[in-house]
Tab-separated table of C-alpha atoms in Angstrom:
chain	number	residue	atom	x	y	z
A	1	UNK	CA	129.057	20.725	162.880
A	2	UNK	CA	126.282	19.290	160.776
A	3	UNK	CA	122.854	19.172	162.331
A	4	UNK	CA	119.869	16.936	161.817
A	5	UNK	CA	117.060	18.313	159.710
A	6	UNK	CA	113.397	17.808	159.136
A	7	UNK	CA	112.356	16.679	155.599
A	8	UNK	CA	109.917	19.586	155.269
A	9	UNK	CA	112.712	21.998	156.054
A	10	UNK	CA	114.914	20.372	153.436
A	11	UNK	CA	112.222	20.771	150.801
A	12	UNK	CA	111.953	24.446	151.603
A	13	UNK	CA	115.701	24.893	151.256
A	14	UNK	CA	115.969	23.058	147.961
A	15	UNK	CA	113.315	25.177	146.305
A	16	UNK	CA	115.047	27.443	143.801
A	17	UNK	CA	114.112	31.043	144.518
A	18	UNK	CA	113.142	32.840	147.659
A	19	UNK	CA	112.311	31.348	151.017
A	20	UNK	CA	108.909	32.470	152.307
A	21	UNK	CA	108.620	33.247	156.001
A	22	UNK	CA	105.605	34.677	157.857
A	23	UNK	CA	106.148	37.357	160.477
A	24	UNK	CA	104.358	40.370	161.929
A	25	UNK	CA	107.458	42.340	162.936
A	26	UNK	CA	109.308	44.743	160.656
A	27	UNK	CA	112.692	43.266	161.749
A	28	UNK	CA	111.624	39.793	160.651
A	29	UNK	CA	110.363	41.263	157.373
A	30	UNK	CA	113.788	42.778	156.709
A	31	UNK	CA	115.488	39.433	157.367
A	32	UNK	CA	112.996	37.713	155.059
A	33	UNK	CA	113.675	40.202	152.271
A	34	UNK	CA	117.423	39.670	152.664
A	35	UNK	CA	117.010	35.900	152.484
A	36	UNK	CA	114.810	36.201	149.403
A	37	UNK	CA	117.364	38.410	147.660
A	38	UNK	CA	120.347	36.179	148.476
A	39	UNK	CA	118.568	32.950	147.568
A	40	UNK	CA	117.500	34.456	144.238
A	41	UNK	CA	121.138	35.339	143.549
A	42	UNK	CA	122.844	32.156	144.817
A	43	UNK	CA	120.465	29.208	144.626
A	44	UNK	CA	121.057	25.760	146.065
A	45	UNK	CA	120.872	24.425	142.513
A	46	UNK	CA	123.828	26.622	141.528
A	47	UNK	CA	125.785	25.445	144.576
A	48	UNK	CA	125.087	21.832	143.616
A	49	UNK	CA	126.152	22.382	140.020
A	50	UNK	CA	129.520	23.888	140.887
A	51	UNK	CA	130.048	21.184	143.534
A	52	UNK	CA	129.554	18.548	140.835
A	53	UNK	CA	132.136	20.241	138.605
A	54	UNK	CA	134.494	20.302	141.592
A	55	UNK	CA	134.048	16.531	141.769
A	56	UNK	CA	134.825	16.179	138.042
A	57	UNK	CA	138.029	18.140	138.583
A	58	UNK	CA	138.966	16.086	141.662
A	59	UNK	CA	138.458	12.750	139.917
A	60	UNK	CA	140.381	13.778	136.792
A	61	UNK	CA	143.281	14.899	138.986
A	62	UNK	CA	143.186	11.652	140.962
A	63	UNK	CA	143.122	9.503	137.818
A	64	UNK	CA	145.859	11.501	136.092
A	65	UNK	CA	148.324	11.446	138.973
A	66	UNK	CA	147.558	7.785	139.690
A	67	UNK	CA	148.436	6.880	136.089
A	68	UNK	CA	151.628	8.951	136.211
A	69	UNK	CA	152.726	7.404	139.514
A	70	UNK	CA	152.125	3.892	138.181
A	71	UNK	CA	154.116	4.667	135.012
A	72	UNK	CA	157.002	6.073	137.059
A	73	UNK	CA	157.017	2.995	139.280
A	74	UNK	CA	157.148	0.723	136.221
A	75	UNK	CA	159.972	2.787	134.706
A	76	UNK	CA	161.971	2.452	137.915
A	77	UNK	CA	161.493	-1.305	138.047
A	78	UNK	CA	158.992	-1.525	140.904
A	79	UNK	CA	156.824	-4.609	140.548
A	80	UNK	CA	154.055	-3.542	142.914
A	81	UNK	CA	151.178	-1.376	141.718
A	82	UNK	CA	151.184	2.126	143.082
A	83	UNK	CA	147.380	2.082	143.344
A	84	UNK	CA	144.464	-0.236	142.743
A	85	UNK	CA	142.136	2.650	141.829
A	86	UNK	CA	141.681	2.188	138.079
A	87	UNK	CA	139.489	-0.760	136.973
A	88	UNK	CA	140.369	-2.967	133.952
A	89	UNK	CA	137.841	-1.128	131.756
A	90	UNK	CA	140.207	1.876	131.577
A	91	UNK	CA	142.678	1.656	128.694
A	92	UNK	CA	145.825	3.796	128.680
A	93	UNK	CA	147.749	4.168	125.406
A	94	UNK	CA	151.164	5.838	125.500
A	95	UNK	CA	153.078	7.556	122.670
A	96	UNK	CA	156.658	8.595	123.457
A	97	UNK	CA	158.954	10.913	121.482
A	98	UNK	CA	162.464	12.115	122.302
A	99	UNK	CA	161.116	15.000	124.364
A	100	UNK	CA	157.468	14.306	125.233
A	101	UNK	CA	154.948	11.718	126.332
A	102	UNK	CA	151.233	11.635	125.495
A	103	UNK	CA	148.907	9.214	127.236
A	104	UNK	CA	145.343	8.663	126.062
A	105	UNK	CA	143.036	7.516	128.858
A	106	UNK	CA	140.019	5.775	127.314
A	107	UNK	CA	136.904	4.822	129.289
A	108	UNK	CA	135.075	3.341	126.290
A	109	UNK	CA	131.298	3.547	126.296
A	110	UNK	CA	131.232	3.652	130.078
A	111	UNK	CA	133.573	2.605	132.869
A	112	UNK	CA	132.619	2.766	136.548
A	113	UNK	CA	135.292	3.841	139.008
A	114	UNK	CA	135.490	2.542	142.598
A	115	UNK	CA	134.001	5.860	143.728
A	116	UNK	CA	130.783	5.003	141.857
A	117	UNK	CA	131.231	7.577	139.082
A	118	UNK	CA	130.909	6.376	135.483
A	119	UNK	CA	133.123	7.969	132.822
A	120	UNK	CA	132.985	7.546	129.047
A	121	UNK	CA	135.026	8.843	126.137
A	122	UNK	CA	138.668	9.780	126.617
A	123	UNK	CA	141.153	12.442	127.618
A	124	UNK	CA	144.890	12.954	127.103
A	125	UNK	CA	147.781	13.596	129.477
A	126	UNK	CA	150.844	15.305	127.975
A	127	UNK	CA	154.186	15.913	129.681
A	128	UNK	CA	157.932	15.990	129.159
A	129	UNK	CA	160.136	12.911	129.461
A	130	UNK	CA	162.122	14.340	132.390
A	131	UNK	CA	161.092	12.008	135.223
A	132	UNK	CA	163.803	13.241	137.608
A	133	UNK	CA	162.618	16.847	137.869
A	134	UNK	CA	161.577	17.846	141.431
A	135	UNK	CA	158.485	19.516	139.961
A	136	UNK	CA	156.625	18.112	136.955
A	137	UNK	CA	153.905	19.664	134.818
A	138	UNK	CA	151.089	17.700	133.159
A	139	UNK	CA	148.623	18.992	130.562
A	140	UNK	CA	145.161	17.404	130.471
A	141	UNK	CA	142.714	17.781	127.566
A	142	UNK	CA	139.326	16.106	127.245
A	143	UNK	CA	137.952	14.712	123.985
A	144	UNK	CA	134.712	15.984	122.455
A	145	UNK	CA	132.885	12.835	123.586
A	146	UNK	CA	134.009	12.849	127.215
A	147	UNK	CA	131.223	12.368	129.772
A	148	UNK	CA	131.354	12.253	133.562
A	149	UNK	CA	128.265	10.328	134.650
A	150	UNK	CA	125.597	11.944	132.449
A	151	UNK	CA	127.151	15.386	131.885
A	152	UNK	CA	129.296	16.481	128.956
A	153	UNK	CA	132.696	17.860	129.990
A	154	UNK	CA	134.981	19.723	127.619
A	155	UNK	CA	138.136	21.537	128.592
A	156	UNK	CA	141.672	21.401	129.894
A	157	UNK	CA	143.761	21.669	133.015
A	158	UNK	CA	147.401	22.044	133.974
A	159	UNK	CA	148.717	20.144	136.989
A	160	UNK	CA	152.048	20.996	138.608
A	161	UNK	CA	153.112	18.175	140.915
A	162	UNK	CA	155.713	18.658	143.644
A	163	UNK	CA	156.566	17.909	147.265
A	164	UNK	CA	155.592	20.693	149.674
A	165	UNK	CA	157.418	21.966	152.760
A	166	UNK	CA	155.585	19.446	154.941
A	167	UNK	CA	156.953	16.598	152.804
A	168	UNK	CA	153.531	15.794	151.295
A	169	UNK	CA	152.776	15.279	147.583
A	170	UNK	CA	151.186	18.463	146.285
A	171	UNK	CA	149.320	19.347	143.084
A	172	UNK	CA	148.705	22.925	142.004
A	173	UNK	CA	146.095	23.193	139.242
A	174	UNK	CA	144.751	25.630	136.681
A	175	UNK	CA	141.395	24.385	135.361
A	176	UNK	CA	139.091	25.481	132.511
A	177	UNK	CA	135.972	23.395	131.863
A	178	UNK	CA	132.680	23.793	129.997
A	179	UNK	CA	129.935	21.511	131.299
A	180	UNK	CA	126.484	20.635	129.913
A	181	UNK	CA	123.879	18.779	131.990
A	182	UNK	CA	121.220	16.558	130.330
A	183	UNK	CA	118.504	19.151	131.009
A	184	UNK	CA	120.414	21.755	128.989
A	185	UNK	CA	121.917	23.662	131.914
A	186	UNK	CA	125.473	24.791	131.208
A	187	UNK	CA	128.357	26.244	133.176
A	188	UNK	CA	131.774	27.616	132.297
A	189	UNK	CA	134.239	26.973	135.109
A	190	UNK	CA	137.750	28.295	135.700
A	191	UNK	CA	139.795	27.665	138.817
A	192	UNK	CA	143.165	27.908	140.518
A	193	UNK	CA	143.407	25.147	143.099
A	194	UNK	CA	145.781	23.269	145.330
A	195	UNK	CA	145.561	19.629	146.427
A	196	UNK	CA	147.732	18.372	149.293
A	197	UNK	CA	147.912	14.595	149.808
A	198	UNK	CA	147.973	14.248	153.601
A	199	UNK	CA	147.198	10.538	154.144
A	200	UNK	CA	147.544	7.280	152.211
A	201	UNK	CA	150.422	8.163	149.882
A	202	UNK	CA	152.265	5.065	148.673
A	203	UNK	CA	150.089	2.474	150.436
A	204	UNK	CA	148.776	0.953	147.209
A	205	UNK	CA	145.162	1.190	148.419
A	206	UNK	CA	142.996	4.004	147.043
A	207	UNK	CA	140.457	3.946	149.875
A	208	UNK	CA	142.787	5.428	152.514
A	209	UNK	CA	143.748	8.492	150.459
A	210	UNK	CA	142.936	11.845	152.071
A	211	UNK	CA	143.457	15.288	150.526
A	212	UNK	CA	143.158	18.906	151.596
A	213	UNK	CA	141.720	21.080	148.819
A	214	UNK	CA	141.840	24.869	148.542
A	215	UNK	CA	141.695	27.650	145.965
A	216	UNK	CA	139.418	29.979	144.026
A	217	UNK	CA	136.799	29.320	141.347
A	218	UNK	CA	134.923	31.560	138.912
A	219	UNK	CA	131.912	30.188	137.073
A	220	UNK	CA	129.204	31.437	134.723
A	221	UNK	CA	125.820	29.833	134.012
A	222	UNK	CA	123.934	29.646	130.702
A	223	UNK	CA	122.270	33.025	131.367
A	224	UNK	CA	125.668	34.704	131.630
A	225	UNK	CA	125.421	35.183	135.405
A	226	UNK	CA	128.862	35.049	137.033
A	227	UNK	CA	129.792	33.787	140.498
A	228	UNK	CA	132.966	33.260	142.497
A	229	UNK	CA	133.968	30.786	145.172
A	230	UNK	CA	136.859	30.821	147.636
A	231	UNK	CA	138.091	28.310	150.199
A	232	UNK	CA	138.048	29.755	153.727
A	233	UNK	CA	138.972	26.550	155.587
A	234	UNK	CA	140.687	23.815	153.503
A	235	UNK	CA	138.277	21.116	152.321
A	236	UNK	CA	138.954	17.550	153.427
A	237	UNK	CA	138.240	14.958	150.733
A	238	UNK	CA	138.562	11.274	151.601
A	239	UNK	CA	138.483	8.945	148.599
A	240	UNK	CA	136.365	6.498	150.569
A	241	UNK	CA	133.624	9.190	150.599
A	242	UNK	CA	132.423	11.013	147.495
A	243	UNK	CA	131.499	14.107	149.534
A	244	UNK	CA	133.665	16.759	151.132
A	245	UNK	CA	133.636	15.871	154.850
A	246	UNK	CA	134.801	19.175	156.356
A	247	UNK	CA	135.940	22.679	155.433
A	248	UNK	CA	134.284	26.004	154.597
A	249	UNK	CA	133.639	27.852	151.323
A	250	UNK	CA	132.376	31.327	150.539
A	251	UNK	CA	130.267	31.814	147.399
A	252	UNK	CA	129.584	35.265	145.990
A	253	UNK	CA	127.563	36.998	143.313
A	254	UNK	CA	127.851	40.762	143.086
A	255	UNK	CA	127.476	41.992	146.701
A	256	UNK	CA	125.847	38.814	148.028
A	257	UNK	CA	128.056	36.272	149.836
A	258	UNK	CA	127.054	33.060	151.580
A	259	UNK	CA	129.221	30.500	153.360
A	260	UNK	CA	128.970	26.720	153.129
A	261	UNK	CA	130.285	24.553	155.983
A	262	UNK	CA	130.748	20.881	155.069
A	263	UNK	CA	130.711	19.703	158.678
A	264	UNK	CA	132.786	17.893	161.262
A	265	UNK	CA	134.234	15.017	159.227
A	266	UNK	CA	131.156	12.832	158.843
A	267	UNK	CA	130.691	11.264	155.388
A	268	UNK	CA	127.254	12.555	154.398
A	269	UNK	CA	125.747	14.796	151.691
A	270	UNK	CA	124.734	17.652	153.994
A	271	UNK	CA	126.245	21.085	154.506
A	272	UNK	CA	125.230	24.185	156.435
A	273	UNK	CA	124.556	27.285	154.351
A	274	UNK	CA	124.847	30.588	156.222
A	275	UNK	CA	123.182	33.714	154.802
A	276	UNK	CA	124.525	37.235	155.463
A	277	UNK	CA	121.834	37.640	158.128
A	278	UNK	CA	123.318	34.737	160.093
A	279	UNK	CA	120.374	32.467	159.222
A	280	UNK	CA	121.551	28.849	158.761
A	281	UNK	CA	120.021	26.322	156.379
A	282	UNK	CA	120.915	22.638	155.997
A	283	UNK	CA	121.260	21.706	152.326
A	284	UNK	CA	121.856	18.435	150.513
A	285	UNK	CA	124.787	18.196	148.072
A	286	UNK	CA	123.884	15.582	145.506
A	287	UNK	CA	127.245	14.942	143.721
A	288	UNK	CA	125.356	12.959	141.070
A	289	UNK	CA	124.326	9.949	143.142
A	290	UNK	CA	121.317	9.688	145.459
A	291	UNK	CA	122.179	8.931	149.078
């Protein structure tokens, strides 16, 4: 469960580097040293950066599968829109051959989605023409000028869409992205993920969509430092909220591992970071937009 925090405490947590605690006991000194070491290895800034790339991946998956579902509905003669998620500023151009389909999704110089994220440039979706297959595979490739809010995103992903044993739409993904922030920070990101659509499928309204997200991620910063991330409790993402509302992750670098708990379902930017010592810190996850 997320807890309330004091602004001064938040400032101390967001500082990149070690936390400084004052104590006279040797036990407290050992805990302080452990916290300093872990925070130096896995900073809140790093956690925020990979969380933002997670959001890029989520939105690209949402857009891609929304476009595919709408195209399938049109091909089957359904008049109603599958979703009202994409605004008119998004242009989709389709080229069809005997065996394949390529769709170019163009956001122009900047197109704001209902979630508040602004995308520019374009990306492509490629797939076979077999619309009756129980499982379908889609290849996604960004253009060189593709931006998500103010960060440059270059890379690809493969999405395998199916229906799982629970009868829910499911997307299994392999993702490879290189990201550059405006301040020059970079990150290479590779992931194997799963997205289960548990609420809102087929309603035609994007705001009631709810997904459970899980998987593993490996990422490397501009200094060549590598990290890994694994879902411990599936993450609940509601489209009406840009933040993860519940679920638990573990993030590791070398022998240091911390856990991040996104809370009890409340839509807010806060999570609880637990150090190996058991010390808990409330952190703010920015996801691009100030809250």
